[in-house]
Amino acid sequence: MLDTSTTVSVPARKTPKISSRVRRSGPLPTKAISRRYWIVLSLLIILALGFGAGLLAWDNPMPVGSSGFWLIAELRATSVGVMLIVAICQALATVSFQTVTNNRIITPSILGFESLYMAVQTAAVFFMGAAGVVAVQGVPQFILQVAIMVALSLALFGWLLSGKYGNLQIMLLVGIVIGGGLGSVSTFMQRLLTPSEFDILTARLFGSISNADVSYLPVAIPLVVVAGVLLILNSKRLNVIALGKDASINLGLNHRFEVMRVLFLVSILMAVSTALVGPMTFLGFLVATLAYQLADSYDHRYIFPVAVLTGFVVLSGAYFIMKNVFYAQGVVSILIEAIGGTVFLIFILRKGRL
């Protein structure tokens, strides 16, 4: 007979331990990446507050807390506010533009905003002499410059993106041609100027915070706030657009409409920044490239804050160091262009392709 009294012990199955480094779906897939992101964001906030406070208080000749101290700080606050506006414009516009074009090399300046600005400034001095610099300054002139830039951008988008065979690549090529043409016209007029007129014009053609007028801010701030908030609210759609045209359409997104809407908002931000302080060609590229590396995420809800803070830290930090260490704050834009150009070359050489 079969002995049923004997029992066979079966070893208990061990429950597998869940690794703390297991990846999960989402913009910050691991705890390490999430922790790194918030540390980076906190450091950027601290640097931004530190440089902002330094620009307001450092080397202030009046006693701390006195009425004279706060008066000087209030005057300096205008420059800090302009830096923040430029950082928001360049960061949001460049990141959004690179997303819709699916290319992390090109920047919105390729659409000819800076060439148009240079052409307007040069034409004013060419036809009216040194008085032309004054003629293009003022709130009405600022609004007119912004309106012209946005209108030409809309005409370019509407013509090249709404047609039967319209596509983004043709639009970019046409933008390069238009920008090159405007640049050639500007160079031709500059060759015909007198040395004194050329010196006066040169100061306006370099991007500088000192070019901004406090009277422009009541117009610039609402435009930047509206365009920036709309882009931030559009972050999830930008995540889908980043997947490409075919994937966006398959997911139910009206790709052409979304691209035109983003480009319209980008044109507003770039027009305000360029008309406010002048051209800063590589600032947007430098800020966007650093933001991608620091955020380490595909989600624009996480990239945008890092990009804006990086832009402000780069601008305010460069001005603070050049002003208080080297006493040469006038060359900040040139320094940023040099650093941005170097980063561009390093990026190209490392990637080996556009």
Tab-separated table of C-alpha atoms in Angstrom:
chain	number	residue	atom	x	y	z
A	1	MET	CA	0.000	0.000	0.000
A	2	LEU	CA	1.022	3.608	-0.607
A	3	ASP	CA	2.246	5.341	2.515
A	4	THR	CA	0.423	8.663	2.612
A	5	SER	CA	1.870	9.736	5.950
A	6	THR	CA	5.051	10.992	4.333
A	7	THR	CA	4.922	14.657	3.348
A	8	VAL	CA	7.150	16.267	0.814
A	9	SER	CA	8.297	19.762	1.713
A	10	VAL	CA	8.289	22.196	-1.163
A	11	PRO	CA	10.611	25.181	-0.755
A	12	ALA	CA	8.746	28.457	-0.628
A	13	ARG	CA	9.119	30.617	-3.720
A	14	LYS	CA	11.058	33.709	-3.003
A	15	THR	CA	9.421	36.967	-3.936
A	16	PRO	CA	11.769	38.808	-6.270
A	17	LYS	CA	13.054	42.045	-4.868
A	18	ILE	CA	12.114	45.136	-6.780
A	19	SER	CA	15.179	47.136	-7.639
A	20	SER	CA	15.148	50.773	-6.707
A	21	ARG	CA	16.570	51.514	-10.171
A	22	VAL	CA	13.711	49.970	-12.120
A	23	ARG	CA	12.672	52.341	-14.897
A	24	ARG	CA	9.091	53.409	-15.283
A	25	SER	CA	7.328	55.224	-18.036
A	26	GLY	CA	7.195	58.980	-17.712
A	27	PRO	CA	9.249	62.113	-18.241
A	28	LEU	CA	11.534	61.264	-15.298
A	29	PRO	CA	11.809	57.459	-15.594
A	30	THR	CA	13.957	56.695	-12.534
A	31	LYS	CA	14.259	58.037	-9.026
A	32	ALA	CA	17.859	59.002	-9.727
A	33	ILE	CA	16.877	61.065	-12.776
A	34	SER	CA	14.000	62.643	-10.870
A	35	ARG	CA	16.237	63.521	-7.942
A	36	ARG	CA	18.876	64.931	-10.306
A	37	TYR	CA	16.314	67.096	-12.087
A	38	TRP	CA	15.013	68.718	-8.906
A	39	ILE	CA	18.559	69.280	-7.641
A	40	VAL	CA	19.503	70.980	-10.920
A	41	LEU	CA	16.326	73.083	-10.863
A	42	SER	CA	16.998	74.141	-7.256
A	43	LEU	CA	20.598	75.101	-8.077
A	44	LEU	CA	19.444	77.169	-11.058
A	45	ILE	CA	16.887	78.979	-8.898
A	46	ILE	CA	19.578	79.739	-6.295
A	47	LEU	CA	21.981	81.007	-8.984
A	48	ALA	CA	19.254	83.125	-10.598
A	49	LEU	CA	18.308	84.711	-7.265
A	50	GLY	CA	21.963	85.215	-6.373
A	51	PHE	CA	22.930	86.920	-9.632
A	52	GLY	CA	19.727	88.979	-9.619
A	53	ALA	CA	20.358	90.185	-6.072
A	54	GLY	CA	24.011	90.810	-6.910
A	55	LEU	CA	23.110	93.033	-9.851
A	56	LEU	CA	20.764	95.027	-7.607
A	57	ALA	CA	22.965	95.398	-4.515
A	58	TRP	CA	26.602	94.783	-5.433
A	59	ASP	CA	28.768	97.914	-5.659
A	60	ASN	CA	25.846	100.111	-4.615
A	61	PRO	CA	27.507	103.269	-3.211
A	62	MET	CA	24.651	104.136	-0.840
A	63	PRO	CA	24.217	102.586	2.628
A	64	VAL	CA	22.159	99.406	2.691
A	65	GLY	CA	18.508	100.132	3.473
A	66	SER	CA	18.687	103.858	2.786
A	67	SER	CA	16.380	105.616	0.345
A	68	GLY	CA	19.319	106.189	-1.996
A	69	PHE	CA	20.155	102.483	-1.930
A	70	TRP	CA	16.629	101.520	-2.951
A	71	LEU	CA	16.535	104.231	-5.617
A	72	ILE	CA	19.665	102.850	-7.281
A	73	ALA	CA	18.381	99.281	-6.863
A	74	GLU	CA	15.114	100.304	-8.530
A	75	LEU	CA	17.010	101.738	-11.498
A	76	ARG	CA	19.032	98.534	-11.798
A	77	ALA	CA	15.859	96.455	-11.499
A	78	THR	CA	14.873	97.614	-14.983
A	79	SER	CA	17.946	95.936	-16.470
A	80	VAL	CA	17.283	92.757	-14.462
A	81	GLY	CA	13.679	92.739	-15.696
A	82	VAL	CA	14.853	93.119	-19.296
A	83	MET	CA	17.230	90.178	-18.810
A	84	LEU	CA	14.340	88.066	-17.538
A	85	ILE	CA	12.181	89.036	-20.528
A	86	VAL	CA	14.974	88.210	-22.983
A	87	ALA	CA	15.660	84.893	-21.218
A	88	ILE	CA	11.977	83.900	-21.431
A	89	CYS	CA	11.734	84.906	-25.088
A	90	GLN	CA	14.927	83.190	-26.224
A	91	ALA	CA	14.421	80.022	-24.155
A	92	LEU	CA	10.757	79.315	-24.936
A	93	ALA	CA	11.045	80.368	-28.583
A	94	THR	CA	14.163	78.316	-29.335
A	95	VAL	CA	13.012	75.126	-27.587
A	96	SER	CA	9.569	75.304	-29.253
A	97	PHE	CA	11.045	76.108	-32.665
A	98	GLN	CA	13.506	73.215	-32.491
A	99	THR	CA	10.647	70.908	-31.493
A	100	VAL	CA	8.377	71.743	-34.437
A	101	THR	CA	11.313	71.623	-36.888
A	102	ASN	CA	12.605	68.399	-35.275
A	103	ASN	CA	16.129	69.819	-35.345
A	104	ARG	CA	18.219	70.892	-32.350
A	105	ILE	CA	20.699	72.909	-34.401
A	106	ILE	CA	18.674	75.666	-36.029
A	107	THR	CA	17.218	78.604	-34.111
A	108	PRO	CA	14.363	81.062	-34.790
A	109	SER	CA	16.889	83.645	-36.014
A	110	ILE	CA	16.968	81.613	-39.224
A	111	LEU	CA	13.587	83.165	-40.096
A	112	GLY	CA	15.230	86.564	-40.601
A	113	PHE	CA	14.159	88.491	-37.468
A	114	GLU	CA	17.655	89.755	-36.788
A	115	SER	CA	18.338	90.542	-40.448
A	116	LEU	CA	15.131	92.589	-40.570
A	117	TYR	CA	16.126	94.448	-37.394
A	118	MET	CA	19.536	95.249	-38.867
A	119	ALA	CA	17.956	96.388	-42.137
A	120	VAL	CA	15.548	98.750	-40.334
A	121	GLN	CA	18.303	100.283	-38.178
A	122	THR	CA	20.690	100.629	-41.123
A	123	ALA	CA	18.048	102.133	-43.421
A	124	ALA	CA	17.122	104.721	-40.768
A	125	VAL	CA	20.735	105.910	-40.476
A	126	PHE	CA	21.293	105.669	-44.235
A	127	PHE	CA	18.337	107.902	-45.154
A	128	MET	CA	18.255	110.236	-42.136
A	129	GLY	CA	21.830	110.264	-40.916
A	130	ALA	CA	22.702	110.135	-37.230
A	131	ALA	CA	19.212	111.390	-36.400
A	132	GLY	CA	17.853	108.104	-37.784
A	133	VAL	CA	18.874	106.294	-34.584
A	134	VAL	CA	16.553	108.563	-32.621
A	135	ALA	CA	13.831	108.255	-35.250
A	136	VAL	CA	13.504	104.484	-34.736
A	137	GLN	CA	13.303	104.809	-30.948
A	138	GLY	CA	10.056	105.209	-29.031
A	139	VAL	CA	7.003	103.140	-28.170
A	140	PRO	CA	5.229	103.617	-31.561
A	141	GLN	CA	8.408	102.608	-33.406
A	142	PHE	CA	8.861	99.611	-31.100
A	143	ILE	CA	5.290	98.452	-31.732
A	144	LEU	CA	5.773	98.984	-35.481
A	145	GLN	CA	8.944	96.890	-35.557
A	146	VAL	CA	7.292	94.057	-33.642
A	147	ALA	CA	4.203	94.221	-35.882
A	148	ILE	CA	6.304	94.140	-39.073
A	149	MET	CA	8.320	91.136	-37.884
A	150	VAL	CA	5.229	89.181	-36.830
A	151	ALA	CA	3.323	90.115	-40.009
A	152	LEU	CA	6.150	88.990	-42.296
A	153	SER	CA	6.451	85.754	-40.316
A	154	LEU	CA	2.722	85.076	-40.646
A	155	ALA	CA	2.899	85.769	-44.365
A	156	LEU	CA	5.821	83.354	-44.656
A	157	PHE	CA	4.056	80.650	-42.612
A	158	GLY	CA	0.738	81.079	-44.376
A	159	TRP	CA	2.294	80.990	-47.831
A	160	LEU	CA	4.676	78.082	-47.319
A	161	LEU	CA	2.776	75.889	-44.862
A	162	SER	CA	-0.823	76.153	-46.041
A	163	GLY	CA	-0.201	75.351	-49.689
A	164	LYS	CA	-0.751	71.983	-51.248
A	165	TYR	CA	2.949	71.199	-51.329
A	166	GLY	CA	3.944	73.313	-48.366
A	167	ASN	CA	6.424	71.914	-45.902
A	168	LEU	CA	8.658	73.127	-43.118
A	169	GLN	CA	11.936	72.542	-44.927
A	170	ILE	CA	11.009	74.881	-47.801
A	171	MET	CA	9.918	77.512	-45.293
A	172	LEU	CA	13.291	77.337	-43.543
A	173	LEU	CA	15.188	77.609	-46.824
A	174	VAL	CA	13.127	80.625	-47.881
A	175	GLY	CA	13.757	82.180	-44.462
A	176	ILE	CA	17.507	81.723	-44.948
A	177	VAL	CA	17.346	83.343	-48.392
A	178	ILE	CA	15.284	86.297	-47.123
A	179	GLY	CA	17.618	86.768	-44.167
A	180	GLY	CA	20.660	86.641	-46.427
A	181	GLY	CA	19.095	89.149	-48.810
A	182	LEU	CA	18.268	91.598	-46.027
A	183	GLY	CA	21.770	91.169	-44.634
A	184	SER	CA	23.299	91.968	-48.030
A	185	VAL	CA	21.158	95.108	-48.389
A	186	SER	CA	22.209	96.208	-44.892
A	187	THR	CA	25.877	95.625	-45.683
A	188	PHE	CA	25.574	97.629	-48.921
A	189	MET	CA	24.045	100.608	-47.116
A	190	GLN	CA	26.634	100.394	-44.330
A	191	ARG	CA	29.454	100.670	-46.879
A	192	LEU	CA	28.018	104.003	-48.030
A	193	LEU	CA	27.829	105.539	-44.545
A	194	THR	CA	30.330	108.007	-43.183
A	195	PRO	CA	32.664	106.752	-40.430
A	196	SER	CA	30.796	108.725	-37.752
A	197	GLU	CA	27.407	107.409	-38.883
A	198	PHE	CA	28.771	103.872	-39.019
A	199	ASP	CA	30.082	104.134	-35.447
A	200	ILE	CA	26.670	105.296	-34.226
A	201	LEU	CA	24.937	102.473	-36.092
A	202	THR	CA	27.323	99.781	-34.834
A	203	ALA	CA	26.282	100.411	-31.237
A	204	ARG	CA	22.679	99.562	-32.180
A	205	LEU	CA	23.505	96.414	-34.147
A	206	PHE	CA	25.009	94.575	-31.166
A	207	GLY	CA	22.559	92.981	-28.797
A	208	SER	CA	22.748	94.812	-25.475
A	209	ILE	CA	20.504	95.224	-22.457
A	210	SER	CA	21.264	98.946	-22.567
A	211	ASN	CA	19.358	99.177	-25.873
A	212	ALA	CA	16.082	98.567	-24.022
A	213	ASP	CA	13.948	101.520	-22.989
A	214	VAL	CA	11.786	101.312	-19.879
A	215	SER	CA	8.894	102.779	-21.883
A	216	TYR	CA	8.856	99.604	-24.027
A	217	LEU	CA	8.111	97.310	-21.076
A	218	PRO	CA	4.330	98.006	-20.786
A	219	VAL	CA	4.037	96.705	-24.350
A	220	ALA	CA	6.645	93.957	-24.197
A	221	ILE	CA	5.608	92.331	-20.906
A	222	PRO	CA	1.965	91.532	-21.862
A	223	LEU	CA	3.068	90.117	-25.230
A	224	VAL	CA	5.698	87.909	-23.594
A	225	VAL	CA	3.339	86.737	-20.833
A	226	VAL	CA	0.544	85.802	-23.250
A	227	ALA	CA	2.813	84.041	-25.771
A	228	GLY	CA	4.854	82.314	-23.047
A	229	VAL	CA	1.825	81.048	-21.119
A	230	LEU	CA	0.234	79.702	-24.309
A	231	LEU	CA	3.408	77.808	-25.198
A	232	ILE	CA	3.689	76.359	-21.690
A	233	LEU	CA	0.028	75.292	-21.753
A	234	ASN	CA	0.766	73.686	-25.131
A	235	SER	CA	3.554	71.534	-23.656
A	236	LYS	CA	1.752	68.210	-24.038
A	237	ARG	CA	0.982	68.922	-27.701
A	238	LEU	CA	4.636	69.833	-28.238
A	239	ASN	CA	5.562	66.432	-26.821
A	240	VAL	CA	3.411	64.832	-29.510
A	241	ILE	CA	4.764	67.112	-32.268
A	242	ALA	CA	8.291	66.042	-31.284
A	243	LEU	CA	7.395	62.496	-32.396
A	244	GLY	CA	7.172	63.677	-36.005
A	245	LYS	CA	4.471	64.581	-38.484
A	246	ASP	CA	3.239	61.046	-39.220
A	247	ALA	CA	3.053	60.034	-35.570
A	248	SER	CA	1.276	63.265	-34.663
A	249	ILE	CA	-1.359	62.763	-37.351
A	250	ASN	CA	-1.859	59.128	-36.329
A	251	LEU	CA	-2.448	60.264	-32.759
A	252	GLY	CA	-5.201	62.612	-33.921
A	253	LEU	CA	-3.284	65.894	-33.878
A	254	ASN	CA	-3.794	68.510	-36.573
A	255	HIS	CA	-0.073	68.799	-37.251
A	256	ARG	CA	-0.123	71.743	-39.668
A	257	PHE	CA	-2.399	73.854	-37.463
A	258	GLU	CA	-0.353	73.128	-34.335
A	259	VAL	CA	2.918	73.954	-36.102
A	260	MET	CA	1.554	77.255	-37.414
A	261	ARG	CA	0.237	78.163	-33.968
A	262	VAL	CA	3.586	77.446	-32.314
A	263	LEU	CA	5.480	79.373	-34.998
A	264	PHE	CA	3.150	82.342	-34.529
A	265	LEU	CA	3.860	82.417	-30.788
A	266	VAL	CA	7.577	81.951	-31.466
A	267	SER	CA	7.527	84.900	-33.874
A	268	ILE	CA	5.970	87.132	-31.186
A	269	LEU	CA	8.633	86.202	-28.628
A	270	MET	CA	11.512	86.636	-31.062
A	271	ALA	CA	10.154	89.918	-32.412
A	272	VAL	CA	9.844	91.347	-28.890
A	273	SER	CA	13.341	90.204	-27.881
A	274	THR	CA	15.007	91.485	-31.055
A	275	ALA	CA	13.187	94.836	-31.074
A	276	LEU	CA	13.895	95.278	-27.357
A	277	VAL	CA	17.651	94.586	-27.086
A	278	GLY	CA	18.838	93.755	-30.593
A	279	PRO	CA	20.120	90.505	-32.117
A	280	MET	CA	21.517	87.746	-29.885
A	281	THR	CA	22.086	84.986	-32.395
A	282	PHE	CA	23.569	82.183	-30.310
A	283	LEU	CA	21.949	82.901	-26.942
A	284	GLY	CA	18.873	80.813	-27.729
A	285	PHE	CA	20.941	77.917	-29.068
A	286	LEU	CA	23.251	77.980	-26.047
A	287	VAL	CA	20.337	78.051	-23.598
A	288	ALA	CA	18.356	75.316	-25.365
A	289	THR	CA	21.377	73.013	-25.680
A	290	LEU	CA	22.209	73.369	-21.984
A	291	ALA	CA	18.539	72.889	-21.029
A	292	TYR	CA	18.296	69.570	-22.897
A	293	GLN	CA	21.388	68.291	-21.093
A	294	LEU	CA	20.344	69.542	-17.660
A	295	ALA	CA	16.673	68.522	-17.799
A	296	ASP	CA	17.338	65.083	-19.330
A	297	SER	CA	13.664	64.725	-20.227
A	298	TYR	CA	11.481	64.754	-23.313
A	299	ASP	CA	8.617	66.541	-21.557
A	300	HIS	CA	8.441	70.261	-22.294
A	301	ARG	CA	6.814	70.857	-18.904
A	302	TYR	CA	10.213	70.036	-17.418
A	303	ILE	CA	12.403	71.491	-20.170
A	304	PHE	CA	10.808	74.971	-20.234
A	305	PRO	CA	11.559	75.918	-16.581
A	306	VAL	CA	15.157	74.741	-16.884
A	307	ALA	CA	15.588	76.626	-20.178
A	308	VAL	CA	14.224	79.907	-18.785
A	309	LEU	CA	16.324	79.694	-15.622
A	310	THR	CA	19.421	78.762	-17.640
A	311	GLY	CA	18.871	81.746	-19.929
A	312	PHE	CA	18.547	84.142	-17.003
A	313	VAL	CA	21.576	82.669	-15.218
A	314	VAL	CA	23.687	82.949	-18.385
A	315	LEU	CA	22.655	86.566	-19.040
A	316	SER	CA	22.710	87.866	-15.468
A	317	GLY	CA	25.833	85.899	-14.579
A	318	ALA	CA	27.711	87.187	-17.637
A	319	TYR	CA	26.701	90.786	-16.900
A	320	PHE	CA	27.556	90.492	-13.203
A	321	ILE	CA	30.993	88.973	-13.829
A	322	MET	CA	31.943	91.257	-16.717
A	323	LYS	CA	30.734	94.370	-14.883
A	324	ASN	CA	32.171	93.747	-11.415
A	325	VAL	CA	35.247	91.663	-12.234
A	326	PHE	CA	36.474	92.819	-15.641
A	327	TYR	CA	34.633	96.180	-15.804
A	328	ALA	CA	33.617	95.511	-19.401
A	329	GLN	CA	29.864	94.916	-19.354
A	330	GLY	CA	29.585	96.275	-22.897
A	331	VAL	CA	31.147	93.127	-24.373
A	332	VAL	CA	28.706	90.677	-22.769
A	333	SER	CA	26.775	90.036	-25.988
A	334	ILE	CA	30.031	89.421	-27.867
A	335	LEU	CA	31.126	86.981	-25.158
A	336	ILE	CA	27.814	85.122	-25.311
A	337	GLU	CA	28.038	84.923	-29.107
A	338	ALA	CA	31.585	83.547	-28.866
A	339	ILE	CA	30.620	80.929	-26.262
A	340	GLY	CA	27.435	80.047	-28.165
A	341	GLY	CA	29.353	79.660	-31.412
A	342	THR	CA	31.907	77.425	-29.706
A	343	VAL	CA	29.157	75.234	-28.235
A	344	PHE	CA	27.572	75.062	-31.701
A	345	LEU	CA	30.837	73.821	-33.268
A	346	ILE	CA	31.409	71.298	-30.475
A	347	PHE	CA	27.855	69.994	-30.873
A	348	ILE	CA	28.269	69.642	-34.650
A	349	LEU	CA	31.660	67.929	-34.392
A	350	ARG	CA	30.462	65.534	-31.692
A	351	LYS	CA	27.181	64.603	-33.402
A	352	GLY	CA	28.639	64.574	-36.909
A	353	ARG	CA	25.325	65.653	-38.420
A	354	LEU	CA	22.596	68.276	-38.161
